[in-house]
């Protein structure tokens, strides 16, 4: 499997290298679907220029990346193209290894459940076979590296690529069962974009499951591992924040980065839900509705964790998708990360209900984004309503996609334990309704 992965990486790097040398680079780097005020390379360059002049990059309202990012590129700015291509390659390799390890764990669990007779006798056709699981890691790497969304983000030098790499390594460390590395990478992801804090329960549940520790308040093992992982996570996050303070000798980055993410002051159009709504709203209602919008990312964590406590990796996938949909400044690079994980759940295809419609919606919306932007900004024959309408359609398609996979996952789990063909007491076929 190493040779096909290397081939995919080489093809992906070649495509990116060609685009970096083309005239499309400047056009792509200005696209509002690809970059946002948080991750725009243009703003990173401006921040580095201010730093060279001994002016705080956070003194104005231009730069909103974290201090470690600006210091990283301060030394690597001449090799930025290589850095972004290498970042995408490392992300794909991390996802490949994570899925490979997860498949091994899943197959062992499935074998154990079969020995314990935990599956219904009529549900064996739903079980996953080694032959079908063999190519899934490669498909995940392929879906990430050759996804147009990922390619566009790389060519635009969006720092979203770095965020994706950190989350990919967090998934790998968690699946490998390393609490230290998992906590470190999760703290890095939280430090960079705040929202990944919602991945904490999924990681903790997986580590508990891997150590065969029951999720019970009365279990001492549960509290020991929870305290250990929480301490590692909070300690790593505190080190990152304090290190940022020592680099700048100022706390200016806190309101400029995290305050900016939460308060959404920049209403530049993007593929998210915030910008149009708050551009049209009276100022004195703004704070209340910002809280209402922001709570969406965090609100679903508790019920989903309770429902999927036995399936933490699927919970992780759902949470990453929810972050992408409901974050304040999303880009297509965020969408690419969770879409790369879809091959992991290819066994759910028989239970998916809306996949064709959703696929068509996503493709059509992706094509219409630049068209409606041109009609609004350049041709003047449309207005912001047109662009926001396609943005809403794109996010509705994502919500339908995630909810469809959630439904399919729950239905498969039910059939595994109760049988594939359900009958009523009178012997007629029963219809399964999931509430």
mmCIF file of C-alpha atoms in Angstrom, residues 40-419:
data_model
loop_
_atom_site.group_PDB
_atom_site.id
_atom_site.type_symbol
_atom_site.label_atom_id
_atom_site.label_comp_id
_atom_site.label_asym_id
_atom_site.label_seq_id
_atom_site.Cartn_x
_atom_site.Cartn_y
_atom_site.Cartn_z
ATOM 1 C CA UNK A 40 -5.718 34.651 4.523
ATOM 2 C CA UNK A 41 -2.058 34.478 3.457
ATOM 3 C CA UNK A 42 -2.184 38.140 2.466
ATOM 4 C CA UNK A 43 -2.953 39.050 6.075
ATOM 5 C CA UNK A 44 -0.169 36.799 7.350
ATOM 6 C CA UNK A 45 2.302 38.675 5.112
ATOM 7 C CA UNK A 46 0.964 42.003 6.403
ATOM 8 C CA UNK A 47 1.375 40.753 9.972
ATOM 9 C CA UNK A 48 4.990 39.745 9.290
ATOM 10 C CA UNK A 49 5.685 43.193 7.791
ATOM 11 C CA UNK A 50 4.371 44.867 10.936
ATOM 12 C CA UNK A 51 6.496 42.534 13.066
ATOM 13 C CA UNK A 52 9.609 43.490 11.065
ATOM 14 C CA UNK A 53 8.852 47.140 11.832
ATOM 15 C CA UNK A 54 8.633 46.360 15.585
ATOM 16 C CA UNK A 55 4.910 47.070 15.504
ATOM 17 C CA UNK A 56 2.504 44.592 17.090
ATOM 18 C CA UNK A 57 0.676 42.717 14.295
ATOM 19 C CA UNK A 58 -2.426 42.899 16.498
ATOM 20 C CA UNK A 59 -2.365 46.685 16.876
ATOM 21 C CA UNK A 60 -4.875 47.134 14.056
ATOM 22 C CA UNK A 61 -7.766 45.078 12.748
ATOM 23 C CA UNK A 62 -5.849 43.265 10.022
ATOM 24 C CA UNK A 63 -4.107 40.213 11.448
ATOM 25 C CA UNK A 64 -6.046 37.515 13.332
ATOM 26 C CA UNK A 65 -3.797 34.464 13.193
ATOM 27 C CA UNK A 66 -2.022 33.078 16.260
ATOM 28 C CA UNK A 67 1.467 34.332 17.247
ATOM 29 C CA UNK A 68 3.106 30.947 16.634
ATOM 30 C CA UNK A 69 1.925 30.970 13.017
ATOM 31 C CA UNK A 70 3.408 34.382 12.305
ATOM 32 C CA UNK A 71 6.732 33.419 13.900
ATOM 33 C CA UNK A 72 6.756 30.107 12.017
ATOM 34 C CA UNK A 73 6.354 31.803 8.644
ATOM 35 C CA UNK A 74 8.703 34.589 9.627
ATOM 36 C CA UNK A 75 11.476 32.022 9.139
ATOM 37 C CA UNK A 76 9.839 29.987 6.353
ATOM 38 C CA UNK A 77 8.263 32.720 4.212
ATOM 39 C CA UNK A 78 10.670 32.058 1.328
ATOM 40 C CA UNK A 79 9.640 28.406 1.322
ATOM 41 C CA UNK A 80 5.927 28.944 1.905
ATOM 42 C CA UNK A 81 4.831 27.003 -1.180
ATOM 43 C CA UNK A 82 6.869 23.969 -0.128
ATOM 44 C CA UNK A 83 5.522 24.282 3.430
ATOM 45 C CA UNK A 84 1.900 24.195 2.276
ATOM 46 C CA UNK A 85 2.468 21.296 -0.143
ATOM 47 C CA UNK A 86 4.304 19.373 2.572
ATOM 48 C CA UNK A 87 1.521 20.162 5.061
ATOM 49 C CA UNK A 88 -1.121 18.673 2.751
ATOM 50 C CA UNK A 89 1.033 15.586 2.147
ATOM 51 C CA UNK A 90 1.585 15.067 5.884
ATOM 52 C CA UNK A 91 -2.145 15.506 6.547
ATOM 53 C CA UNK A 92 -2.967 12.792 4.010
ATOM 54 C CA UNK A 93 -0.331 10.424 5.448
ATOM 55 C CA UNK A 94 -1.623 11.034 8.997
ATOM 56 C CA UNK A 95 -5.205 10.300 7.900
ATOM 57 C CA UNK A 96 -4.016 7.206 6.029
ATOM 58 C CA UNK A 97 -2.241 5.814 9.110
ATOM 59 C CA UNK A 98 -5.133 6.752 11.422
ATOM 60 C CA UNK A 99 -7.732 4.976 9.264
ATOM 61 C CA UNK A 100 -5.433 1.968 8.854
ATOM 62 C CA UNK A 101 -5.065 1.644 12.636
ATOM 63 C CA UNK A 102 -8.784 2.220 13.226
ATOM 64 C CA UNK A 103 -9.691 -0.527 10.746
ATOM 65 C CA UNK A 104 -7.469 -2.979 12.650
ATOM 66 C CA UNK A 105 -9.135 -2.077 15.954
ATOM 67 C CA UNK A 106 -12.599 -2.244 14.378
ATOM 68 C CA UNK A 107 -11.960 -5.665 12.863
ATOM 69 C CA UNK A 108 -10.744 -7.041 16.218
ATOM 70 C CA UNK A 109 -13.829 -5.615 17.939
ATOM 71 C CA UNK A 110 -16.097 -7.114 15.290
ATOM 72 C CA UNK A 111 -14.412 -10.518 15.701
ATOM 73 C CA UNK A 112 -14.843 -10.337 19.484
ATOM 74 C CA UNK A 113 -18.539 -9.438 19.174
ATOM 75 C CA UNK A 114 -19.047 -12.391 16.843
ATOM 76 C CA UNK A 115 -17.460 -14.748 19.375
ATOM 77 C CA UNK A 116 -19.689 -13.336 22.109
ATOM 78 C CA UNK A 117 -22.795 -13.631 19.880
ATOM 79 C CA UNK A 118 -23.589 -9.931 20.219
ATOM 80 C CA UNK A 119 -24.750 -9.670 16.615
ATOM 81 C CA UNK A 120 -28.098 -10.925 15.383
ATOM 82 C CA UNK A 121 -27.974 -14.066 13.235
ATOM 83 C CA UNK A 122 -29.576 -12.378 10.248
ATOM 84 C CA UNK A 123 -27.215 -9.419 10.198
ATOM 85 C CA UNK A 124 -23.969 -11.049 9.057
ATOM 86 C CA UNK A 125 -24.147 -9.445 5.627
ATOM 87 C CA UNK A 126 -23.705 -6.067 7.348
ATOM 88 C CA UNK A 127 -20.346 -7.059 8.822
ATOM 89 C CA UNK A 128 -17.253 -5.507 7.314
ATOM 90 C CA UNK A 129 -14.835 -7.734 5.441
ATOM 91 C CA UNK A 130 -11.020 -7.303 5.373
ATOM 92 C CA UNK A 131 -11.044 -7.147 1.565
ATOM 93 C CA UNK A 132 -13.371 -4.130 1.486
ATOM 94 C CA UNK A 133 -11.487 -2.402 4.323
ATOM 95 C CA UNK A 134 -8.070 -2.822 2.714
ATOM 96 C CA UNK A 135 -8.266 0.133 0.327
ATOM 97 C CA UNK A 136 -10.139 2.522 2.622
ATOM 98 C CA UNK A 137 -6.980 4.261 4.011
ATOM 99 C CA UNK A 138 -5.783 4.925 0.462
ATOM 100 C CA UNK A 139 -9.212 6.264 -0.535
ATOM 101 C CA UNK A 140 -9.154 8.650 2.432
ATOM 102 C CA UNK A 141 -5.719 9.976 1.411
ATOM 103 C CA UNK A 142 -6.923 10.234 -2.197
ATOM 104 C CA UNK A 143 -10.119 12.065 -1.186
ATOM 105 C CA UNK A 144 -8.069 14.581 0.772
ATOM 106 C CA UNK A 145 -5.170 15.225 -1.601
ATOM 107 C CA UNK A 146 -7.141 15.361 -4.864
ATOM 108 C CA UNK A 147 -10.212 17.131 -3.532
ATOM 109 C CA UNK A 148 -10.516 20.464 -5.416
ATOM 110 C CA UNK A 149 -11.295 22.184 -2.095
ATOM 111 C CA UNK A 150 -7.959 21.037 -0.646
ATOM 112 C CA UNK A 151 -6.049 21.981 -3.786
ATOM 113 C CA UNK A 152 -7.578 25.476 -3.810
ATOM 114 C CA UNK A 153 -6.757 26.021 -0.124
ATOM 115 C CA UNK A 154 -3.157 24.951 -0.680
ATOM 116 C CA UNK A 155 -2.667 27.163 -3.741
ATOM 117 C CA UNK A 156 -4.211 30.130 -1.878
ATOM 118 C CA UNK A 157 -1.816 29.372 1.038
ATOM 119 C CA UNK A 158 -4.721 29.371 3.442
ATOM 120 C CA UNK A 159 -3.549 28.543 6.965
ATOM 121 C CA UNK A 160 -6.621 26.306 7.169
ATOM 122 C CA UNK A 161 -4.273 23.646 5.731
ATOM 123 C CA UNK A 162 -2.195 23.812 8.923
ATOM 124 C CA UNK A 163 -5.317 23.470 11.043
ATOM 125 C CA UNK A 164 -6.319 20.378 9.048
ATOM 126 C CA UNK A 165 -2.851 18.889 9.554
ATOM 127 C CA UNK A 166 -3.029 19.400 13.320
ATOM 128 C CA UNK A 167 -6.480 17.773 13.525
ATOM 129 C CA UNK A 168 -5.281 14.866 11.345
ATOM 130 C CA UNK A 169 -2.346 14.244 13.685
ATOM 131 C CA UNK A 170 -4.703 14.550 16.655
ATOM 132 C CA UNK A 171 -6.895 11.801 15.151
ATOM 133 C CA UNK A 172 -3.804 9.649 14.504
ATOM 134 C CA UNK A 173 -2.464 10.099 18.049
ATOM 135 C CA UNK A 174 -5.885 9.319 19.543
ATOM 136 C CA UNK A 175 -6.428 6.196 17.447
ATOM 137 C CA UNK A 176 -2.898 5.013 18.306
ATOM 138 C CA UNK A 177 -3.840 5.358 21.984
ATOM 139 C CA UNK A 178 -1.351 8.058 23.028
ATOM 140 C CA UNK A 179 -2.982 10.395 25.597
ATOM 141 C CA UNK A 180 0.029 12.746 25.621
ATOM 142 C CA UNK A 181 0.249 13.307 21.856
ATOM 143 C CA UNK A 182 -3.532 13.383 21.516
ATOM 144 C CA UNK A 183 -3.781 16.117 24.191
ATOM 145 C CA UNK A 184 -0.895 18.097 22.662
ATOM 146 C CA UNK A 185 -2.365 18.094 19.151
ATOM 147 C CA UNK A 186 -5.864 18.856 20.448
ATOM 148 C CA UNK A 187 -4.476 21.808 22.420
ATOM 149 C CA UNK A 188 -2.682 23.012 19.266
ATOM 150 C CA UNK A 189 -5.940 22.784 17.282
ATOM 151 C CA UNK A 190 -7.839 24.621 20.048
ATOM 152 C CA UNK A 191 -5.099 27.237 20.301
ATOM 153 C CA UNK A 192 -5.324 27.883 16.578
ATOM 154 C CA UNK A 193 -9.079 27.955 15.991
ATOM 155 C CA UNK A 194 -10.881 27.461 19.346
ATOM 156 C CA UNK A 195 -13.705 25.227 18.064
ATOM 157 C CA UNK A 196 -11.794 21.880 18.196
ATOM 158 C CA UNK A 197 -12.286 21.902 21.982
ATOM 159 C CA UNK A 198 -15.537 20.049 21.154
ATOM 160 C CA UNK A 199 -13.419 17.054 20.049
ATOM 161 C CA UNK A 200 -12.256 16.525 23.638
ATOM 162 C CA UNK A 201 -15.115 14.135 24.674
ATOM 163 C CA UNK A 202 -14.647 11.954 21.575
ATOM 164 C CA UNK A 203 -10.909 11.598 22.203
ATOM 165 C CA UNK A 204 -11.428 10.802 25.875
ATOM 166 C CA UNK A 205 -14.104 8.194 25.078
ATOM 167 C CA UNK A 206 -11.812 6.483 22.557
ATOM 168 C CA UNK A 207 -8.897 6.358 25.002
ATOM 169 C CA UNK A 208 -11.176 4.936 27.701
ATOM 170 C CA UNK A 209 -12.518 2.367 25.242
ATOM 171 C CA UNK A 210 -9.003 1.396 24.172
ATOM 172 C CA UNK A 211 -8.010 0.760 27.797
ATOM 173 C CA UNK A 212 -11.258 -1.197 28.411
ATOM 174 C CA UNK A 213 -12.305 1.301 31.098
ATOM 175 C CA UNK A 214 -16.095 1.605 31.521
ATOM 176 C CA UNK A 215 -17.644 5.074 31.286
ATOM 177 C CA UNK A 216 -19.063 5.039 34.805
ATOM 178 C CA UNK A 217 -18.877 7.627 37.558
ATOM 179 C CA UNK A 218 -18.141 4.866 40.061
ATOM 180 C CA UNK A 219 -15.095 3.640 38.122
ATOM 181 C CA UNK A 220 -11.746 4.818 39.523
ATOM 182 C CA UNK A 221 -10.064 4.117 36.169
ATOM 183 C CA UNK A 222 -12.503 6.482 34.465
ATOM 184 C CA UNK A 223 -11.611 9.356 36.794
ATOM 185 C CA UNK A 224 -7.862 8.669 36.666
ATOM 186 C CA UNK A 225 -7.688 8.720 32.854
ATOM 187 C CA UNK A 226 -10.101 11.676 32.621
ATOM 188 C CA UNK A 227 -8.001 13.748 35.043
ATOM 189 C CA UNK A 228 -4.788 12.676 33.327
ATOM 190 C CA UNK A 229 -6.018 13.574 29.840
ATOM 191 C CA UNK A 230 -7.630 16.830 31.022
ATOM 192 C CA UNK A 231 -4.417 17.867 32.769
ATOM 193 C CA UNK A 232 -2.307 17.111 29.698
ATOM 194 C CA UNK A 233 -4.726 19.043 27.469
ATOM 195 C CA UNK A 234 -5.085 22.105 29.716
ATOM 196 C CA UNK A 235 -1.363 22.121 30.528
ATOM 197 C CA UNK A 236 -0.403 22.023 26.837
ATOM 198 C CA UNK A 237 -2.902 24.781 26.046
ATOM 199 C CA UNK A 238 -1.578 26.933 28.905
ATOM 200 C CA UNK A 239 2.008 26.464 27.659
ATOM 201 C CA UNK A 240 1.014 27.528 24.120
ATOM 202 C CA UNK A 241 -0.840 30.629 25.342
ATOM 203 C CA UNK A 242 1.950 31.643 27.738
ATOM 204 C CA UNK A 243 4.590 31.072 25.062
ATOM 205 C CA UNK A 244 2.614 33.357 22.740
ATOM 206 C CA UNK A 245 2.594 36.001 25.464
ATOM 207 C CA UNK A 246 6.379 35.766 25.922
ATOM 208 C CA UNK A 247 6.935 36.061 22.162
ATOM 209 C CA UNK A 248 4.943 39.298 21.943
ATOM 210 C CA UNK A 249 5.223 40.496 25.548
ATOM 211 C CA UNK A 250 1.536 41.326 25.239
ATOM 212 C CA UNK A 251 -1.921 39.770 25.556
ATOM 213 C CA UNK A 252 -3.161 41.637 22.464
ATOM 214 C CA UNK A 253 -3.484 38.382 20.547
ATOM 215 C CA UNK A 254 -6.281 37.083 22.819
ATOM 216 C CA UNK A 255 -8.997 39.567 21.735
ATOM 217 C CA UNK A 256 -7.563 39.744 18.204
ATOM 218 C CA UNK A 257 -7.736 35.982 17.657
ATOM 219 C CA UNK A 258 -10.291 34.428 20.011
ATOM 220 C CA UNK A 259 -12.388 37.558 20.506
ATOM 221 C CA UNK A 260 -12.483 37.940 16.726
ATOM 222 C CA UNK A 261 -13.649 34.332 16.259
ATOM 223 C CA UNK A 262 -16.404 34.648 18.868
ATOM 224 C CA UNK A 263 -17.672 38.189 18.262
ATOM 225 C CA UNK A 264 -17.587 38.026 14.405
ATOM 226 C CA UNK A 265 -16.843 41.749 13.772
ATOM 227 C CA UNK A 266 -15.638 41.254 10.171
ATOM 228 C CA UNK A 267 -18.644 40.597 7.926
ATOM 229 C CA UNK A 268 -16.694 39.827 4.761
ATOM 230 C CA UNK A 269 -18.810 37.356 2.716
ATOM 231 C CA UNK A 270 -17.817 33.694 3.016
ATOM 232 C CA UNK A 271 -19.453 30.266 2.792
ATOM 233 C CA UNK A 272 -20.701 30.477 6.397
ATOM 234 C CA UNK A 273 -24.001 31.463 7.954
ATOM 235 C CA UNK A 274 -22.954 34.521 9.973
ATOM 236 C CA UNK A 275 -21.975 37.338 7.622
ATOM 237 C CA UNK A 276 -25.271 38.179 5.872
ATOM 238 C CA UNK A 277 -27.411 37.740 8.972
ATOM 239 C CA UNK A 278 -25.354 40.176 11.054
ATOM 240 C CA UNK A 279 -24.890 42.638 8.201
ATOM 241 C CA UNK A 280 -28.677 43.048 8.120
ATOM 242 C CA UNK A 281 -29.223 43.083 11.886
ATOM 243 C CA UNK A 282 -29.677 46.062 14.219
ATOM 244 C CA UNK A 283 -26.556 46.545 16.343
ATOM 245 C CA UNK A 284 -28.327 46.261 19.706
ATOM 246 C CA UNK A 285 -29.538 42.734 18.861
ATOM 247 C CA UNK A 286 -26.127 41.605 17.671
ATOM 248 C CA UNK A 287 -24.682 40.244 20.940
ATOM 249 C CA UNK A 288 -27.686 38.030 21.652
ATOM 250 C CA UNK A 289 -27.729 36.468 18.198
ATOM 251 C CA UNK A 290 -23.948 36.032 18.123
ATOM 252 C CA UNK A 291 -24.345 33.917 21.269
ATOM 253 C CA UNK A 292 -27.220 31.987 19.679
ATOM 254 C CA UNK A 293 -25.214 31.285 16.513
ATOM 255 C CA UNK A 294 -21.997 30.385 18.349
ATOM 256 C CA UNK A 295 -23.718 27.998 20.742
ATOM 257 C CA UNK A 296 -24.616 25.736 17.813
ATOM 258 C CA UNK A 297 -21.050 24.433 17.582
ATOM 259 C CA UNK A 298 -20.960 23.536 21.278
ATOM 260 C CA UNK A 299 -24.600 22.658 21.953
ATOM 261 C CA UNK A 300 -24.672 19.384 20.007
ATOM 262 C CA UNK A 301 -21.566 18.001 21.727
ATOM 263 C CA UNK A 302 -23.369 16.722 24.843
ATOM 264 C CA UNK A 303 -26.313 14.868 23.189
ATOM 265 C CA UNK A 304 -24.059 13.431 20.478
ATOM 266 C CA UNK A 305 -21.529 12.255 23.071
ATOM 267 C CA UNK A 306 -24.281 10.510 25.029
ATOM 268 C CA UNK A 307 -25.740 8.889 21.906
ATOM 269 C CA UNK A 308 -22.393 7.849 20.371
ATOM 270 C CA UNK A 309 -20.426 7.056 23.523
ATOM 271 C CA UNK A 310 -19.654 3.573 22.172
ATOM 272 C CA UNK A 311 -18.532 4.946 18.782
ATOM 273 C CA UNK A 312 -16.065 7.772 19.492
ATOM 274 C CA UNK A 313 -14.443 7.833 16.039
ATOM 275 C CA UNK A 314 -17.794 8.385 14.325
ATOM 276 C CA UNK A 315 -18.518 11.035 16.982
ATOM 277 C CA UNK A 316 -15.236 12.707 16.022
ATOM 278 C CA UNK A 317 -16.263 12.725 12.358
ATOM 279 C CA UNK A 318 -19.663 14.261 13.158
ATOM 280 C CA UNK A 319 -18.101 16.920 15.403
ATOM 281 C CA UNK A 320 -15.562 17.943 12.756
ATOM 282 C CA UNK A 321 -18.426 18.346 10.263
ATOM 283 C CA UNK A 322 -20.490 20.402 12.740
ATOM 284 C CA UNK A 323 -17.505 22.684 13.397
ATOM 285 C CA UNK A 324 -17.137 23.224 9.654
ATOM 286 C CA UNK A 325 -20.819 24.086 9.178
ATOM 287 C CA UNK A 326 -21.363 26.355 12.185
ATOM 288 C CA UNK A 327 -17.995 28.082 12.712
ATOM 289 C CA UNK A 328 -17.904 31.836 12.182
ATOM 290 C CA UNK A 329 -15.381 31.950 9.310
ATOM 291 C CA UNK A 330 -15.504 28.643 7.374
ATOM 292 C CA UNK A 331 -13.732 27.975 4.088
ATOM 293 C CA UNK A 332 -13.788 25.098 1.613
ATOM 294 C CA UNK A 333 -10.579 23.789 3.218
ATOM 295 C CA UNK A 334 -12.576 22.972 6.355
ATOM 296 C CA UNK A 335 -15.116 21.058 4.266
ATOM 297 C CA UNK A 336 -12.331 19.036 2.634
ATOM 298 C CA UNK A 337 -11.186 17.557 5.952
ATOM 299 C CA UNK A 338 -14.410 15.839 6.959
ATOM 300 C CA UNK A 339 -15.244 14.899 3.356
ATOM 301 C CA UNK A 340 -11.935 13.039 3.190
ATOM 302 C CA UNK A 341 -13.231 10.782 5.976
ATOM 303 C CA UNK A 342 -16.370 9.729 4.064
ATOM 304 C CA UNK A 343 -14.743 6.537 2.637
ATOM 305 C CA UNK A 344 -14.429 5.306 6.239
ATOM 306 C CA UNK A 345 -18.200 5.012 6.291
ATOM 307 C CA UNK A 346 -18.691 3.519 2.822
ATOM 308 C CA UNK A 347 -20.362 0.486 4.461
ATOM 309 C CA UNK A 348 -23.296 2.770 5.329
ATOM 310 C CA UNK A 349 -24.162 3.380 1.670
ATOM 311 C CA UNK A 350 -27.113 0.950 1.635
ATOM 312 C CA UNK A 351 -28.840 3.020 4.351
ATOM 313 C CA UNK A 352 -28.178 6.504 2.920
ATOM 314 C CA UNK A 353 -31.349 8.192 1.689
ATOM 315 C CA UNK A 354 -30.350 11.519 0.110
ATOM 316 C CA UNK A 355 -26.788 11.011 -1.096
ATOM 317 C CA UNK A 356 -27.514 11.695 -4.803
ATOM 318 C CA UNK A 357 -29.476 14.899 -4.116
ATOM 319 C CA UNK A 358 -26.881 16.111 -1.607
ATOM 320 C CA UNK A 359 -24.003 15.382 -4.012
ATOM 321 C CA UNK A 360 -25.741 17.340 -6.770
ATOM 322 C CA UNK A 361 -26.407 20.242 -4.390
ATOM 323 C CA UNK A 362 -22.762 20.415 -3.298
ATOM 324 C CA UNK A 363 -21.432 20.310 -6.869
ATOM 325 C CA UNK A 364 -23.923 22.879 -8.176
ATOM 326 C CA UNK A 365 -23.344 25.249 -5.237
ATOM 327 C CA UNK A 366 -19.569 24.982 -5.661
ATOM 328 C CA UNK A 367 -19.907 25.962 -9.320
ATOM 329 C CA UNK A 368 -22.368 28.792 -8.622
ATOM 330 C CA UNK A 369 -20.294 30.471 -5.879
ATOM 331 C CA UNK A 370 -17.928 32.287 -8.312
ATOM 332 C CA UNK A 371 -20.732 32.939 -10.805
ATOM 333 C CA UNK A 372 -23.001 34.722 -8.314
ATOM 334 C CA UNK A 373 -20.033 36.539 -6.768
ATOM 335 C CA UNK A 374 -19.143 37.907 -10.203
ATOM 336 C CA UNK A 375 -22.764 38.939 -10.877
ATOM 337 C CA UNK A 376 -22.931 40.722 -7.515
ATOM 338 C CA UNK A 377 -19.529 42.402 -7.219
ATOM 339 C CA UNK A 378 -18.433 42.958 -10.826
ATOM 340 C CA UNK A 379 -21.462 42.850 -13.139
ATOM 341 C CA UNK A 380 -23.823 44.545 -10.678
ATOM 342 C CA UNK A 381 -26.745 42.525 -12.005
ATOM 343 C CA UNK A 382 -27.307 40.661 -8.712
ATOM 344 C CA UNK A 383 -27.045 41.485 -5.012
ATOM 345 C CA UNK A 384 -25.942 39.900 -1.741
ATOM 346 C CA UNK A 385 -29.208 37.953 -1.495
ATOM 347 C CA UNK A 386 -28.158 35.798 -4.458
ATOM 348 C CA UNK A 387 -24.783 34.935 -2.985
ATOM 349 C CA UNK A 388 -26.231 34.230 0.475
ATOM 350 C CA UNK A 389 -28.934 32.040 -1.075
ATOM 351 C CA UNK A 390 -26.285 29.768 -2.574
ATOM 352 C CA UNK A 391 -24.404 29.857 0.738
ATOM 353 C CA UNK A 392 -27.539 28.680 2.550
ATOM 354 C CA UNK A 393 -28.051 25.938 -0.028
ATOM 355 C CA UNK A 394 -24.457 24.786 0.412
ATOM 356 C CA UNK A 395 -24.823 24.596 4.199
ATOM 357 C CA UNK A 396 -28.223 22.875 3.953
ATOM 358 C CA UNK A 397 -26.536 20.266 1.714
ATOM 359 C CA UNK A 398 -23.831 19.751 4.339
ATOM 360 C CA UNK A 399 -26.414 19.393 7.120
ATOM 361 C CA UNK A 400 -28.366 16.868 5.035
ATOM 362 C CA UNK A 401 -25.141 14.963 4.335
ATOM 363 C CA UNK A 402 -24.147 14.752 8.007
ATOM 364 C CA UNK A 403 -27.663 13.887 9.204
ATOM 365 C CA UNK A 404 -27.953 11.219 6.497
ATOM 366 C CA UNK A 405 -24.733 9.550 7.620
ATOM 367 C CA UNK A 406 -25.857 9.830 11.244
ATOM 368 C CA UNK A 407 -29.167 8.150 10.398
ATOM 369 C CA UNK A 408 -27.429 5.435 8.346
ATOM 370 C CA UNK A 409 -24.962 4.729 11.149
ATOM 371 C CA UNK A 410 -27.701 4.362 13.785
ATOM 372 C CA UNK A 411 -29.817 2.196 11.505
ATOM 373 C CA UNK A 412 -26.930 -0.165 10.739
ATOM 374 C CA UNK A 413 -26.148 -0.484 14.459
ATOM 375 C CA UNK A 414 -29.783 -1.328 15.164
ATOM 376 C CA UNK A 415 -29.892 -3.976 12.435
ATOM 377 C CA UNK A 416 -26.616 -5.506 13.653
ATOM 378 C CA UNK A 417 -28.152 -6.223 17.035
ATOM 379 C CA UNK A 418 -31.770 -6.893 16.061
ATOM 380 C CA UNK A 419 -31.491 -8.466 12.635
#
